[in-house]
Amino acid sequence: MVAKMNKEDFVPHLNSAFEVLPDGMEKVTIELVEVTDKSSGSLDSFSLLFKSESTAAFRHSTHMVRHPQMGELELFLGPVHTGKTDAVYYQAIFSAPREV
């Protein structure tokens, strides 16, 4: 069983680098720039926003992601439009029923 991740797992790593290993591409370095709580009612939910200086965008998919302290994670990441033009942005969304 996969351990449930929560936003508190990621907050200490804001502004730190993660490596993504997209299929068929060179590794891409992304920076965690935002952790947003989206919980409501009986649902625990949060999103992660990553920024990449690389112009080679990878597609929405489950990707292997590495971080020096967090280790290896499989995250479903995809590019998102933020209105910013300084980089490519990617988002991961987590959602699970709230534990009683």
mmCIF file of C-alpha atoms in Angstrom:
data_model
loop_
_atom_site.group_PDB
_atom_site.id
_atom_site.type_symbol
_atom_site.label_atom_id
_atom_site.label_comp_id
_atom_site.label_asym_id
_atom_site.label_seq_id
_atom_site.Cartn_x
_atom_site.Cartn_y
_atom_site.Cartn_z
ATOM 1 C CA MET A 1 0.000 0.000 0.000
ATOM 2 C CA VAL A 2 1.299 3.462 -0.911
ATOM 3 C CA ALA A 3 1.673 5.869 2.004
ATOM 4 C CA LYS A 4 -0.683 8.838 1.862
ATOM 5 C CA MET A 5 1.190 12.022 1.042
ATOM 6 C CA ASN A 6 0.029 15.325 2.448
ATOM 7 C CA LYS A 7 0.948 18.945 1.902
ATOM 8 C CA GLU A 8 3.100 18.969 5.039
ATOM 9 C CA ASP A 9 5.408 16.473 3.312
ATOM 10 C CA PHE A 10 6.169 19.054 0.606
ATOM 11 C CA VAL A 11 6.120 22.440 2.395
ATOM 12 C CA PRO A 12 9.676 22.038 3.802
ATOM 13 C CA HIS A 13 10.889 21.549 0.222
ATOM 14 C CA LEU A 14 9.452 24.743 -1.283
ATOM 15 C CA ASN A 15 11.968 26.392 -3.614
ATOM 16 C CA SER A 16 14.052 23.233 -3.854
ATOM 17 C CA ALA A 17 14.924 21.244 -6.964
ATOM 18 C CA PHE A 18 13.365 17.951 -8.047
ATOM 19 C CA GLU A 19 14.478 15.836 -11.012
ATOM 20 C CA VAL A 20 11.881 14.383 -13.376
ATOM 21 C CA LEU A 21 12.709 11.388 -15.541
ATOM 22 C CA PRO A 22 10.197 11.593 -18.422
ATOM 23 C CA ASP A 23 10.008 8.586 -20.762
ATOM 24 C CA GLY A 24 12.160 9.099 -23.823
ATOM 25 C CA MET A 25 13.630 12.405 -22.618
ATOM 26 C CA GLU A 26 16.641 13.657 -20.716
ATOM 27 C CA LYS A 27 16.021 14.388 -17.034
ATOM 28 C CA VAL A 28 14.346 17.725 -16.364
ATOM 29 C CA THR A 29 14.972 19.805 -13.238
ATOM 30 C CA ILE A 30 11.873 21.431 -11.757
ATOM 31 C CA GLU A 31 11.547 23.704 -8.724
ATOM 32 C CA LEU A 32 8.665 23.429 -6.260
ATOM 33 C CA VAL A 33 7.294 26.979 -6.158
ATOM 34 C CA GLU A 34 3.880 26.576 -4.527
ATOM 35 C CA VAL A 35 1.934 24.202 -2.254
ATOM 36 C CA THR A 36 -1.782 25.027 -2.115
ATOM 37 C CA ASP A 37 -4.372 23.550 0.248
ATOM 38 C CA LYS A 38 -7.581 22.726 -1.626
ATOM 39 C CA SER A 39 -9.319 20.701 1.112
ATOM 40 C CA SER A 40 -13.056 20.969 1.570
ATOM 41 C CA GLY A 41 -15.682 19.023 3.473
ATOM 42 C CA SER A 42 -14.721 15.363 3.649
ATOM 43 C CA LEU A 43 -11.892 15.665 1.113
ATOM 44 C CA ASP A 44 -8.208 16.321 1.804
ATOM 45 C CA SER A 45 -6.754 17.916 -1.298
ATOM 46 C CA PHE A 46 -3.712 19.975 -2.243
ATOM 47 C CA SER A 47 -1.761 20.924 -5.318
ATOM 48 C CA LEU A 48 1.905 21.394 -6.102
ATOM 49 C CA LEU A 49 3.157 23.882 -8.665
ATOM 50 C CA PHE A 50 6.589 23.337 -10.171
ATOM 51 C CA LYS A 51 8.620 25.612 -12.431
ATOM 52 C CA SER A 52 11.074 24.469 -15.108
ATOM 53 C CA GLU A 53 13.597 26.580 -16.971
ATOM 54 C CA SER A 54 13.786 23.869 -19.649
ATOM 55 C CA THR A 55 12.019 24.629 -22.927
ATOM 56 C CA ALA A 56 11.452 20.908 -23.546
ATOM 57 C CA ALA A 57 8.040 20.336 -21.950
ATOM 58 C CA PHE A 58 6.985 16.813 -21.030
ATOM 59 C CA ARG A 59 3.420 15.521 -21.288
ATOM 60 C CA HIS A 60 0.763 14.774 -18.674
ATOM 61 C CA SER A 61 1.709 11.404 -17.264
ATOM 62 C CA THR A 62 2.947 9.617 -14.181
ATOM 63 C CA HIS A 63 6.640 10.419 -13.914
ATOM 64 C CA MET A 64 9.435 9.243 -11.649
ATOM 65 C CA VAL A 65 10.560 12.253 -9.603
ATOM 66 C CA ARG A 66 13.676 12.404 -7.415
ATOM 67 C CA HIS A 67 14.446 14.696 -4.510
ATOM 68 C CA PRO A 68 17.554 14.586 -2.275
ATOM 69 C CA GLN A 69 15.554 14.368 0.983
ATOM 70 C CA MET A 70 12.247 12.854 -0.178
ATOM 71 C CA GLY A 71 13.774 10.147 -2.362
ATOM 72 C CA GLU A 72 11.957 8.768 -5.413
ATOM 73 C CA LEU A 73 8.267 9.501 -5.940
ATOM 74 C CA GLU A 74 5.855 8.715 -8.727
ATOM 75 C CA LEU A 75 3.783 11.825 -9.452
ATOM 76 C CA PHE A 76 1.178 12.510 -12.098
ATOM 77 C CA LEU A 77 2.457 15.798 -13.518
ATOM 78 C CA GLY A 78 1.326 17.904 -16.408
ATOM 79 C CA PRO A 79 2.050 21.319 -17.856
ATOM 80 C CA VAL A 80 -0.396 24.061 -16.840
ATOM 81 C CA HIS A 81 -1.065 27.570 -18.081
ATOM 82 C CA THR A 82 -0.337 30.093 -15.331
ATOM 83 C CA GLY A 83 -0.323 33.271 -17.393
ATOM 84 C CA LYS A 84 3.406 33.568 -16.738
ATOM 85 C CA THR A 85 5.861 33.424 -19.625
ATOM 86 C CA ASP A 86 9.133 33.058 -17.725
ATOM 87 C CA ALA A 87 9.145 29.239 -17.638
ATOM 88 C CA VAL A 88 7.146 26.045 -18.133
ATOM 89 C CA TYR A 89 4.942 25.225 -15.125
ATOM 90 C CA TYR A 90 3.737 21.780 -14.046
ATOM 91 C CA GLN A 91 1.080 20.785 -11.540
ATOM 92 C CA ALA A 92 0.398 17.722 -9.419
ATOM 93 C CA ILE A 93 -2.928 17.386 -7.580
ATOM 94 C CA PHE A 94 -3.531 15.102 -4.602
ATOM 95 C CA SER A 95 -6.988 14.200 -3.347
ATOM 96 C CA ALA A 96 -8.204 11.622 -0.818
ATOM 97 C CA PRO A 97 -11.118 11.141 1.587
ATOM 98 C CA ARG A 98 -10.437 12.791 4.926
ATOM 99 C CA GLU A 99 -9.601 10.283 7.665
ATOM 100 C CA VAL A 100 -12.120 10.217 10.487
#
